[in-house]
PDB file of C-alpha atoms and ligand atoms in Angstrom:
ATOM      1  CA  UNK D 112     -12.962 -16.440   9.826  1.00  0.00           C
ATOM      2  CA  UNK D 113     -14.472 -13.351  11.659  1.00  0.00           C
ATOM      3  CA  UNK D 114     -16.796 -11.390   9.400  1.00  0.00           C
ATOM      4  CA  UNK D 115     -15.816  -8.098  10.102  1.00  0.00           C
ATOM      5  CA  UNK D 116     -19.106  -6.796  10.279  1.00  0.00           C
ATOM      6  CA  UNK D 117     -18.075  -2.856  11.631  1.00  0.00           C
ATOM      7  CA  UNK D 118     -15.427  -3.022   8.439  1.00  0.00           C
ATOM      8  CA  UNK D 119     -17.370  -4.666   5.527  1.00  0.00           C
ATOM      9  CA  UNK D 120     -17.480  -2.784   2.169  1.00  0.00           C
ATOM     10  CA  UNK D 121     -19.679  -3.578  -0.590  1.00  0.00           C
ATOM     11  CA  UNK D 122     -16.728  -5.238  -2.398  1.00  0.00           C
ATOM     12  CA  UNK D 123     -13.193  -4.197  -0.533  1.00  0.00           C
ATOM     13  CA  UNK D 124     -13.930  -6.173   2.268  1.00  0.00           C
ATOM     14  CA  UNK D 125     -17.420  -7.472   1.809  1.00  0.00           C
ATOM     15  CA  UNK D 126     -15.263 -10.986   3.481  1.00  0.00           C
ATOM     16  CA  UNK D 127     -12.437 -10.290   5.976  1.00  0.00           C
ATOM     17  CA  UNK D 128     -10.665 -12.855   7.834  1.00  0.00           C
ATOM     18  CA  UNK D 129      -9.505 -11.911  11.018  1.00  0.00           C
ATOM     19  CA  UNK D 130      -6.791 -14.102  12.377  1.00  0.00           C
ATOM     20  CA  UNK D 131      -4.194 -13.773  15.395  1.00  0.00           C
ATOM     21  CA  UNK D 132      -0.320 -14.249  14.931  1.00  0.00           C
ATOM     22  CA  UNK D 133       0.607 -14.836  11.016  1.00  0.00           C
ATOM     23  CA  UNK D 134       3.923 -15.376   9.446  1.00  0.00           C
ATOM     24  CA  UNK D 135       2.451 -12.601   6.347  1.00  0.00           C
ATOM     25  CA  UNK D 136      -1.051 -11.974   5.931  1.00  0.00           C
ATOM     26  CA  UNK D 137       0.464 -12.134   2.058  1.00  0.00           C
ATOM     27  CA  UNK D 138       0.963 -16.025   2.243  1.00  0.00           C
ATOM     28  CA  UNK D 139      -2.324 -16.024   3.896  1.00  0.00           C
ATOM     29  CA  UNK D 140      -4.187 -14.044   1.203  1.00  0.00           C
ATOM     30  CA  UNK D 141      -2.422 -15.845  -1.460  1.00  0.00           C
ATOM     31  CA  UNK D 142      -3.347 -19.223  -0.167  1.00  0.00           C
ATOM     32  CA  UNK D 143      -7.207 -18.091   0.449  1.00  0.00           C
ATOM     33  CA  UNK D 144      -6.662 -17.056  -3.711  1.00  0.00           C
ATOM     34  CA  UNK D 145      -5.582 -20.478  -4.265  1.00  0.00           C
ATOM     35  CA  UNK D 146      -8.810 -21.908  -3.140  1.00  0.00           C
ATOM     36  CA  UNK D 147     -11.068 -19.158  -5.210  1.00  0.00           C
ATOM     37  CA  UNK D 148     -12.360 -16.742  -2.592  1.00  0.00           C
ATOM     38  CA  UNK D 149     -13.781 -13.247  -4.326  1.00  0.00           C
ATOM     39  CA  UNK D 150     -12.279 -10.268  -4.900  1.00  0.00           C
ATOM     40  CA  UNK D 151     -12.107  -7.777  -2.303  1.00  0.00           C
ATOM     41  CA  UNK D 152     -11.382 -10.461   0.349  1.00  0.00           C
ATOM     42  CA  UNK D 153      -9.438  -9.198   3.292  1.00  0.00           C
ATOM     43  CA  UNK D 154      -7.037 -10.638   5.644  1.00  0.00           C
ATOM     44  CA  UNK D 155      -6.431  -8.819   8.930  1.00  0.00           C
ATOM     45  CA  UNK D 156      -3.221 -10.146  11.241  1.00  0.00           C
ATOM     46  CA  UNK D 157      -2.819  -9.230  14.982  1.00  0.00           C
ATOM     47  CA  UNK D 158       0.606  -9.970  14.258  1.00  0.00           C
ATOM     48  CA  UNK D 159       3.012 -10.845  11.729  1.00  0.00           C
ATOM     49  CA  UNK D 160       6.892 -13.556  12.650  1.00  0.00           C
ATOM     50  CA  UNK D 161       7.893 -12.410   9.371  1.00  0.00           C
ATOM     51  CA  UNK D 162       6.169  -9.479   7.272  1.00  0.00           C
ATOM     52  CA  UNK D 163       7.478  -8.621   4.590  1.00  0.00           C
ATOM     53  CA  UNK D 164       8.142  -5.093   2.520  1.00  0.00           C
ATOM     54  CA  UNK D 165       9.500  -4.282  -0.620  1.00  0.00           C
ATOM     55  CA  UNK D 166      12.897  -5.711  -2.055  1.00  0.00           C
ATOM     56  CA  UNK D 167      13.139  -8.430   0.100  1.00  0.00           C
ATOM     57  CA  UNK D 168      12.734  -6.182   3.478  1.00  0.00           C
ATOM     58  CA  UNK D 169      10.971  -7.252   6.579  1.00  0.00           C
ATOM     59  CA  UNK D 170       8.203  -5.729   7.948  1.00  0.00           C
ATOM     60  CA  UNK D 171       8.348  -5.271  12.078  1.00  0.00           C
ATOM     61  CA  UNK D 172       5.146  -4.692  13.804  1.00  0.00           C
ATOM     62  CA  UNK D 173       3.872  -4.034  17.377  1.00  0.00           C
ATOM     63  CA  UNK D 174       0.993  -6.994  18.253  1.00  0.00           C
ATOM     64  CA  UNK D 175      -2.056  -5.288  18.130  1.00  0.00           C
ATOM     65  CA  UNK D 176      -0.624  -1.510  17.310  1.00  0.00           C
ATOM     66  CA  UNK D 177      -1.066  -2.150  13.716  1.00  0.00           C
ATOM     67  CA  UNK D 178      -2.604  -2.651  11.091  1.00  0.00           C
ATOM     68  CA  UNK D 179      -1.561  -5.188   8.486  1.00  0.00           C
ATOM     69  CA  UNK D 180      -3.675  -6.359   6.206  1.00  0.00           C
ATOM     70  CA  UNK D 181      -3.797  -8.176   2.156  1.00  0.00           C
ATOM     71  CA  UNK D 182      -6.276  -7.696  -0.076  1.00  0.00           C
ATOM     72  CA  UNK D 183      -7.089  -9.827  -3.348  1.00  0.00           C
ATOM     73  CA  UNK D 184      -7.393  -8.413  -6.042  1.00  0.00           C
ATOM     74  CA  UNK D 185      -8.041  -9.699  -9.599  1.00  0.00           C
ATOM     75  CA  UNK D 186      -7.745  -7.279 -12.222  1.00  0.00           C
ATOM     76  CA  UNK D 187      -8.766  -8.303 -15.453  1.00  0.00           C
ATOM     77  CA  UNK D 188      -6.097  -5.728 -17.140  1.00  0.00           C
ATOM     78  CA  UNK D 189      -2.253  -6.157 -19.035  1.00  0.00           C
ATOM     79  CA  UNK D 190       0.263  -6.402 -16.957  1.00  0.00           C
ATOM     80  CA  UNK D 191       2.165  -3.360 -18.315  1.00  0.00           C
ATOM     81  CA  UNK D 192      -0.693  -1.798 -15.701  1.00  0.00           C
ATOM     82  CA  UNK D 193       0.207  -3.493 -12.397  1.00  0.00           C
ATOM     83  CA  UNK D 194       2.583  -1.147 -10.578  1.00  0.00           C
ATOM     84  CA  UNK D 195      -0.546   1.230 -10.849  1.00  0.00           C
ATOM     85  CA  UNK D 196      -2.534  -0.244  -8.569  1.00  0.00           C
ATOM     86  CA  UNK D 197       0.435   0.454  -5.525  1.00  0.00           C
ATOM     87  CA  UNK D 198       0.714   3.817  -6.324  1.00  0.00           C
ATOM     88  CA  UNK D 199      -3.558   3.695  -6.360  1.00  0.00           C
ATOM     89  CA  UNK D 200      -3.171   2.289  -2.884  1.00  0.00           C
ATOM     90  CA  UNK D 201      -1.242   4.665  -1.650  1.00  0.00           C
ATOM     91  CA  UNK D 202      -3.595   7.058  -2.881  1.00  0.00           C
ATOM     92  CA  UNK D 203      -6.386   5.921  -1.154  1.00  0.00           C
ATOM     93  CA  UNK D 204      -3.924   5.169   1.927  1.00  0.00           C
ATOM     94  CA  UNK D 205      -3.223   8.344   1.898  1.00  0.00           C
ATOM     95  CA  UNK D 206      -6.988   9.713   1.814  1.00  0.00           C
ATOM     96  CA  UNK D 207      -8.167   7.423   4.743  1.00  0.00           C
ATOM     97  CA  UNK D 208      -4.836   8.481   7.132  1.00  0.00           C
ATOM     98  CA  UNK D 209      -5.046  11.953   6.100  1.00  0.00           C
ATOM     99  CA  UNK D 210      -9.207  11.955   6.787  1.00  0.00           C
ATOM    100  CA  UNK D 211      -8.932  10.304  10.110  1.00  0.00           C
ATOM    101  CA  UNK D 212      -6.202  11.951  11.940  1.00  0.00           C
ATOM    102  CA  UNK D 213      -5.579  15.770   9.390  1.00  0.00           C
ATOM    103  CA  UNK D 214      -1.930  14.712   9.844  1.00  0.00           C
ATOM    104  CA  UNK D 215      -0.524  16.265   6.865  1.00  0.00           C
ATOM    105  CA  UNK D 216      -0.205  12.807   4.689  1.00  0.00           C
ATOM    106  CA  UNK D 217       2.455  12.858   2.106  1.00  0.00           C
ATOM    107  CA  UNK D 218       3.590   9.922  -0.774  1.00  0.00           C
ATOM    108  CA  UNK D 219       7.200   9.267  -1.579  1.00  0.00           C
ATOM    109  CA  UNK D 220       7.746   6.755  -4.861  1.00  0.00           C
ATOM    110  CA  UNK D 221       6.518   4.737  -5.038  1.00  0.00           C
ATOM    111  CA  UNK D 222       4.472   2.972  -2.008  1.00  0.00           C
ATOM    112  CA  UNK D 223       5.654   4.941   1.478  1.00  0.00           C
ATOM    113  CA  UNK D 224       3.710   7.111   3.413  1.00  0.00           C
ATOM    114  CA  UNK D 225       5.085   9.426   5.047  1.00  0.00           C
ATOM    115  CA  UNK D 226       3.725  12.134   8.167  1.00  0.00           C
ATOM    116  CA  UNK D 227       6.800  14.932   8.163  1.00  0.00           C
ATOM    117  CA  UNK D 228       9.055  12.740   6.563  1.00  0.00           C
ATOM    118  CA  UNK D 229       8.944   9.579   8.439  1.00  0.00           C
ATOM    119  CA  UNK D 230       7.735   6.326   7.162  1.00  0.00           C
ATOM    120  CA  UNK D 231       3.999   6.028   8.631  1.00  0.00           C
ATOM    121  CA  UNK D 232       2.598   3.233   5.799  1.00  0.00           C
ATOM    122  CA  UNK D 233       4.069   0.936   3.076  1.00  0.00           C
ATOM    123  CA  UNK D 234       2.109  -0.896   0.494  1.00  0.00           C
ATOM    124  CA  UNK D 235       3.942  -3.996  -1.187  1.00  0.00           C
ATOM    125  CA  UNK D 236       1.655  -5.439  -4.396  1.00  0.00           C
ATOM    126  CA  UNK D 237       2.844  -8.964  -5.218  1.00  0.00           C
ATOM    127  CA  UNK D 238       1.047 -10.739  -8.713  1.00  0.00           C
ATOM    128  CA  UNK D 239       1.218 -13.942 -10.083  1.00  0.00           C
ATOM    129  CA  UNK D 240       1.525 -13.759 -14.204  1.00  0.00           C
ATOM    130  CA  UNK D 241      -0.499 -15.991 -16.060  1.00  0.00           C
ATOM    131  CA  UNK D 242       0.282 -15.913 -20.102  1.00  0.00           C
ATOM    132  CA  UNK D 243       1.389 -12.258 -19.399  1.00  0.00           C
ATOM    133  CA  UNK D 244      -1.905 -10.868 -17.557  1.00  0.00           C
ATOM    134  CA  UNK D 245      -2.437 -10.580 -13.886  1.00  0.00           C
ATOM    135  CA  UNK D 246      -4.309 -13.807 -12.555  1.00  0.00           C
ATOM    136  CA  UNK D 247      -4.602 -12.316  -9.471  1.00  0.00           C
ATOM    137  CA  UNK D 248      -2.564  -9.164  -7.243  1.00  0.00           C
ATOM    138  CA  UNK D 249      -1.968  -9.700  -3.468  1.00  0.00           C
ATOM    139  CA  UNK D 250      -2.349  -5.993  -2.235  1.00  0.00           C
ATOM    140  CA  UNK D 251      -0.584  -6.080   1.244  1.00  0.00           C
ATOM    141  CA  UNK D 252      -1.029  -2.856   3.175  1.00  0.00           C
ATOM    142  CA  UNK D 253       0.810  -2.069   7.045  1.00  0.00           C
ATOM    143  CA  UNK D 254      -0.078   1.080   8.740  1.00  0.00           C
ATOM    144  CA  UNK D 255       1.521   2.198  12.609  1.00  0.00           C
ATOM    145  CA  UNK D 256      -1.574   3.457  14.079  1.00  0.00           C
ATOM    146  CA  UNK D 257      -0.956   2.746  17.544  1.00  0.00           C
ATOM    147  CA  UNK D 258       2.806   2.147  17.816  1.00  0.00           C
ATOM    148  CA  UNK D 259       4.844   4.439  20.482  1.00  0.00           C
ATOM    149  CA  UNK D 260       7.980   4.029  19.652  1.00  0.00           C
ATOM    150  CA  UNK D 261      10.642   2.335  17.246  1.00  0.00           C
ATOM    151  CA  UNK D 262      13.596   0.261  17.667  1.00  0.00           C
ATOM    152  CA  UNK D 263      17.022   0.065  15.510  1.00  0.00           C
ATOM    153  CA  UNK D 264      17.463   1.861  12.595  1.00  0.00           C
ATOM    154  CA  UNK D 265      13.711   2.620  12.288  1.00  0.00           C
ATOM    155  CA  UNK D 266      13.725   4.722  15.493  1.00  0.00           C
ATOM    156  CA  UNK D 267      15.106   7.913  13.074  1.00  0.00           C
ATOM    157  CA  UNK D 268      12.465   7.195  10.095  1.00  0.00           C
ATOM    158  CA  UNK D 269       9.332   5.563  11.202  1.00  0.00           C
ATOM    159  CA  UNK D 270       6.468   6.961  12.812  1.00  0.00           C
ATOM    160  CA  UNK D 271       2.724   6.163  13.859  1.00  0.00           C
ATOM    161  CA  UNK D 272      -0.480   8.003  13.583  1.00  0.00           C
ATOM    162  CA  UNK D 273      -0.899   7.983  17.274  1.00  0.00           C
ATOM    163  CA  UNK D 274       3.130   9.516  17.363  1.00  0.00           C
ATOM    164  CA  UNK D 275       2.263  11.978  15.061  1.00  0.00           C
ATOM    165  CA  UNK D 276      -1.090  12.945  16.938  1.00  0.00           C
ATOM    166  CA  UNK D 277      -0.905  12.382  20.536  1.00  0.00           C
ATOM    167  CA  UNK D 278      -3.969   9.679  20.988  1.00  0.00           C
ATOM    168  CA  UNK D 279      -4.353   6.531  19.758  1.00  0.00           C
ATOM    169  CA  UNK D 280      -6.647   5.509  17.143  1.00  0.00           C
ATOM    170  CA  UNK D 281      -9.362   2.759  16.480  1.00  0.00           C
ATOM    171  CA  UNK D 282      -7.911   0.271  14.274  1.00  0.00           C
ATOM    172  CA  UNK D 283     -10.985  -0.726  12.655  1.00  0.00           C
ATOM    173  CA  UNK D 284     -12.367   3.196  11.852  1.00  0.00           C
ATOM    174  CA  UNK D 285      -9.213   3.264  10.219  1.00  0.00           C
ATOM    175  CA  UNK D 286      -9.247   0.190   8.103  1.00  0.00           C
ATOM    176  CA  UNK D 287     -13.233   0.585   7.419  1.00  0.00           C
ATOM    177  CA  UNK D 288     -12.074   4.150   5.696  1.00  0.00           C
ATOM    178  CA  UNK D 289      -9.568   2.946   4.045  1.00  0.00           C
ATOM    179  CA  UNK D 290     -11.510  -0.255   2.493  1.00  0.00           C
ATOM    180  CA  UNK D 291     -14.206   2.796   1.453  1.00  0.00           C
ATOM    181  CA  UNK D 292     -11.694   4.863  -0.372  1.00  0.00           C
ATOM    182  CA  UNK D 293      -9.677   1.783  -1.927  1.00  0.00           C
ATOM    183  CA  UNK D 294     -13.101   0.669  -3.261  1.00  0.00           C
ATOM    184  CA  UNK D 295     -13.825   3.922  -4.681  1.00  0.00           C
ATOM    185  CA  UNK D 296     -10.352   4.598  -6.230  1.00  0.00           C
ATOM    186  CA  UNK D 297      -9.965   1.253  -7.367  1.00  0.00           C
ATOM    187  CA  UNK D 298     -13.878   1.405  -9.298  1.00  0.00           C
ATOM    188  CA  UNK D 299     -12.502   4.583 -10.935  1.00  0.00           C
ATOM    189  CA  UNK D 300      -9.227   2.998 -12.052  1.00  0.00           C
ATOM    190  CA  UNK D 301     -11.226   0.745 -13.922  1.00  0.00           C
ATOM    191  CA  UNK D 302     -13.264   2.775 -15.079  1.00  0.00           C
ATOM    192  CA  UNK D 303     -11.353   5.921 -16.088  1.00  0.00           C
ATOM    193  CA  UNK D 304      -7.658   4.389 -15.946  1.00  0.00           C
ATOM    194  CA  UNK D 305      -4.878   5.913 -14.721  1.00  0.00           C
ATOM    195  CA  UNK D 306      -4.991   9.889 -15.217  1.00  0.00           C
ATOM    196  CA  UNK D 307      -7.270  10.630 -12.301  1.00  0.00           C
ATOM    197  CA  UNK D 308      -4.705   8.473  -9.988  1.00  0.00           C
ATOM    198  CA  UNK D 309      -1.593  10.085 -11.530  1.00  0.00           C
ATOM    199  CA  UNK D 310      -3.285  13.727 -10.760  1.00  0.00           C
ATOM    200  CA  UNK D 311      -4.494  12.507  -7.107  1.00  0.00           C
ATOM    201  CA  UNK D 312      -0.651  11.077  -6.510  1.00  0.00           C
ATOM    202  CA  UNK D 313       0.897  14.140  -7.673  1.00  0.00           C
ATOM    203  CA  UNK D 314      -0.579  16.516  -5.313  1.00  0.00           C
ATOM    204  CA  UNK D 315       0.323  14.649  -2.436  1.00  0.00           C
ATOM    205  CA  UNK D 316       3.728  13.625  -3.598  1.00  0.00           C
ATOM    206  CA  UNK D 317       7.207  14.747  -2.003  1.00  0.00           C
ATOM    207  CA  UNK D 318       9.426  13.007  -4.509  1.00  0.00           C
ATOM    208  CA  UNK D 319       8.638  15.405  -7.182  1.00  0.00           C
ATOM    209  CA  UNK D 320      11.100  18.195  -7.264  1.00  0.00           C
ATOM    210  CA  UNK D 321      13.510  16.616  -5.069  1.00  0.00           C
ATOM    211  CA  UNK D 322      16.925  14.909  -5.923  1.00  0.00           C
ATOM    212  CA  UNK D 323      16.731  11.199  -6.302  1.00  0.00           C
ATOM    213  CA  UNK D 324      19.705   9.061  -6.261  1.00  0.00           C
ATOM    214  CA  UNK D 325      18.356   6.035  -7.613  1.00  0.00           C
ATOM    215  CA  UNK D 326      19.360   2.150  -8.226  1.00  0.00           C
ATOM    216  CA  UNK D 327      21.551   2.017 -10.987  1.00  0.00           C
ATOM    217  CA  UNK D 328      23.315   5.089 -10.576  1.00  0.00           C
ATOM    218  CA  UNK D 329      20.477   7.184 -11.556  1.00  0.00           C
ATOM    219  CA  UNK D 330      20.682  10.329 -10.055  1.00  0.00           C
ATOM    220  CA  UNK D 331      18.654  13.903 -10.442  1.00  0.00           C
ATOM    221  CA  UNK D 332      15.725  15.527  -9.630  1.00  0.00           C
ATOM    222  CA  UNK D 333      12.172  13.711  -9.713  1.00  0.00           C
ATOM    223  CA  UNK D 334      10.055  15.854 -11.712  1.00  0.00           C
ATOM    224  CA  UNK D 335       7.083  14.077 -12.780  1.00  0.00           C
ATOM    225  CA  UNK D 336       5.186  10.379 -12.785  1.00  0.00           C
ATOM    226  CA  UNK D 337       4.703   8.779 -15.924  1.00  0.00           C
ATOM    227  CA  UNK D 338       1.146   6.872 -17.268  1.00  0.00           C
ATOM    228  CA  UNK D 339       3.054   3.059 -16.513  1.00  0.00           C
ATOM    229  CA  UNK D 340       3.815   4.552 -12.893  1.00  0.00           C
ATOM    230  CA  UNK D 341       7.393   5.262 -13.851  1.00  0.00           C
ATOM    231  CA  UNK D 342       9.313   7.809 -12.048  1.00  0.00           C
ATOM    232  CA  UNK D 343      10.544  10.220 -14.651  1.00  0.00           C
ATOM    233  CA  UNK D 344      13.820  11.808 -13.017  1.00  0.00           C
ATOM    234  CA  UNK D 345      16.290  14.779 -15.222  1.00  0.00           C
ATOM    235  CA  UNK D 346      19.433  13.587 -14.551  1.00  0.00           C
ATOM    236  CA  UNK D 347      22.811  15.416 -13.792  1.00  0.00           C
ATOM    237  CA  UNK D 348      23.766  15.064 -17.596  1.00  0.00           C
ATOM    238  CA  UNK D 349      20.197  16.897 -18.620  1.00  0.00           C
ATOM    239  CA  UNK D 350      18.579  13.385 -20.052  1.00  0.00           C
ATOM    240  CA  UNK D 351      14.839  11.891 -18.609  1.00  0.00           C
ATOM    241  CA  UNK D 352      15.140   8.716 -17.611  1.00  0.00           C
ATOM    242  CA  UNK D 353      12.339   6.413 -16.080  1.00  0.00           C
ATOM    243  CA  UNK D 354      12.970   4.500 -13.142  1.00  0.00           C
ATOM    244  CA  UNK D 355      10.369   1.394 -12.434  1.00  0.00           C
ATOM    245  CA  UNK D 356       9.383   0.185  -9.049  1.00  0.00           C
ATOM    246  CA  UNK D 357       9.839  -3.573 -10.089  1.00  0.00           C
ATOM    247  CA  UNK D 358       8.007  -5.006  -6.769  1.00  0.00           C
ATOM    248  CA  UNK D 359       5.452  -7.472  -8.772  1.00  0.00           C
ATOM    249  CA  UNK D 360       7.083 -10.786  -7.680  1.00  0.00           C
ATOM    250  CA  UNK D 361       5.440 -13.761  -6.180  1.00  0.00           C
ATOM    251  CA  UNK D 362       7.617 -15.728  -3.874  1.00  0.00           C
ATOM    252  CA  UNK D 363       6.408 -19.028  -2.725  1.00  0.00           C
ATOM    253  CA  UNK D 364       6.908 -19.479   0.642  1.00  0.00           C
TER     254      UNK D 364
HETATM  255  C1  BTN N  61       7.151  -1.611   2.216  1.00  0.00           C
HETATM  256  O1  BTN N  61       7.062  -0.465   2.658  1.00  0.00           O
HETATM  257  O2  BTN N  61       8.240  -2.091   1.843  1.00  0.00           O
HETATM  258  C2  BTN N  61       5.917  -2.437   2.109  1.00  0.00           C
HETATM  259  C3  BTN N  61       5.463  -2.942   3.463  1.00  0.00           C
HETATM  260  C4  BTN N  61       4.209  -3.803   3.384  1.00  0.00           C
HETATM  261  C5  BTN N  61       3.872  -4.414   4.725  1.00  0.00           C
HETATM  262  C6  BTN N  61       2.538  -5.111   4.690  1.00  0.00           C
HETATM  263  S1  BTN N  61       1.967  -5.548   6.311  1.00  0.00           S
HETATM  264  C7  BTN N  61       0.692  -6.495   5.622  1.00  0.00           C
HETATM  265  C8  BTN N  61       1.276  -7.224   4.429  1.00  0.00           C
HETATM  266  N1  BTN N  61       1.907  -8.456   4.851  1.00  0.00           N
HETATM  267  C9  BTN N  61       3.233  -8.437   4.671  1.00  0.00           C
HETATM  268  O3  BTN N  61       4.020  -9.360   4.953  1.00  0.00           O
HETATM  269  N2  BTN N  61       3.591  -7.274   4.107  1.00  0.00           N
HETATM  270  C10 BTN N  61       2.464  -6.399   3.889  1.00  0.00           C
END
């Protein structure tokens, strides 16, 4: 383990583990959970063989370009609250890519980041359920800082903060601000709940006011976030309907 000295928080990241090549920092967070390291300890990958993103998608890095990292968490809170803490990432995402490059840093529901409408961060919370509360939440974060360019179908939709900017960035500056404002919003969270979160998401959403056509057949215009995290969308027929992220799973691997 490499304590991160130039990245340590008080608590988000007062322990980070620095490794090389990983298959998922997520199995490796999980696994450090297993053996009862504290809250706020962070895993840091190089490089990931098979990252992982919401709904069973992979997550494709550059070695070294990114940054990928887990986070444990271990909220002592129902479970009814869990997706809130992606869409509380994404917040603080959101403040730390916004304050270190003032690229104009938008969210689209739940957990992408986007800089002028391509896919610049994704934040994929995984929780194992013990008796119905949250034993503990594997927050995995992956940024393109220093990616140049995209291959496949992400060429069209994905972008980087050095892309976006024209220089490259320091990886740790990044992560260090973004361990500063996780640790703040995620204090507040706990401390306030969800309304300052919901407000904070709002203003730098996209999704709301624009047409959604969701799983399920769900389709209308986004036009607000509800307190569970919900996406409250007016459909064609007039009705509000709530659509739910779903991405608390924990697969074994
Ligand atoms: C998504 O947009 O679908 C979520 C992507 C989450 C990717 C990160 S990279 C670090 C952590 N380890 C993984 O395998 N996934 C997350």
């Amino acid at each position: 383990m490499t304590q991160a000295a130039d990245v340590r928080g008080a608590w988000a990241g007062r322990a980070v583990h620095r490794l090389g090549e990983v298959d998922s920092t997520q199995n490796e967070a999980r696994r450090l959970a297993d053996e009862g390291v504290p809250e706020g300890t962070v895993v840091w990958a190089e490089h990931q063989t098979r990252g992982r993103g919401r709904l069973g998608r992979s997550w494709v890095d550059e070695p070294a370009a990114s940054l990928l990292i887990s986070i444990i968490l271990r909220p002592a809170l129902d479970a009814s609250r869990l997706p809130q803490i992606s869409l509380l990432a994404g917040v603080a995402v959101a403040d730390a890519l916004a304050g270190e490059s003032e690229l104009p840093v938008t969210l689209s529901w739940p957990n992408d980041l986007l800089i002028r409408g391509r896919k610049v961060a994704g934040i994929l919370a995984e929780s194992c359920l013990t008796k119905g509360a949250p034993g503990v939440v594997i927050l995995g974060i992956g940024i393109n800082v220093n990616q140049t360019h995209f291959s496949g179908e992400l060429g069209g939709r994905a972008t980087s903060l050095a892309m976006e900017a024209g220089h490259p960035f320091d990886r740790a500056r990044v992560l260090r601000l973004l361990l500063e404002r996780l640790e703040a919003w995620y204090r507040w969270w706990v401390a306030d709940g969800f309304q300052p979160v919901r407000e904070a998401w709002r203003h730098r959403a996209e999704t709301l006011g624009r047409r959604i056509d969701g799983d399920g057949g769900v389709a209308g215009v986004a036009v607000d976030l509800a307190d569970d995290g919900a996406l409250v969308v007016k459909t064609d027929s007039g009705a509000l309907v709530r659509l739910h992220a779903g991405d608390f799973y924990a697969p074994r691997r």
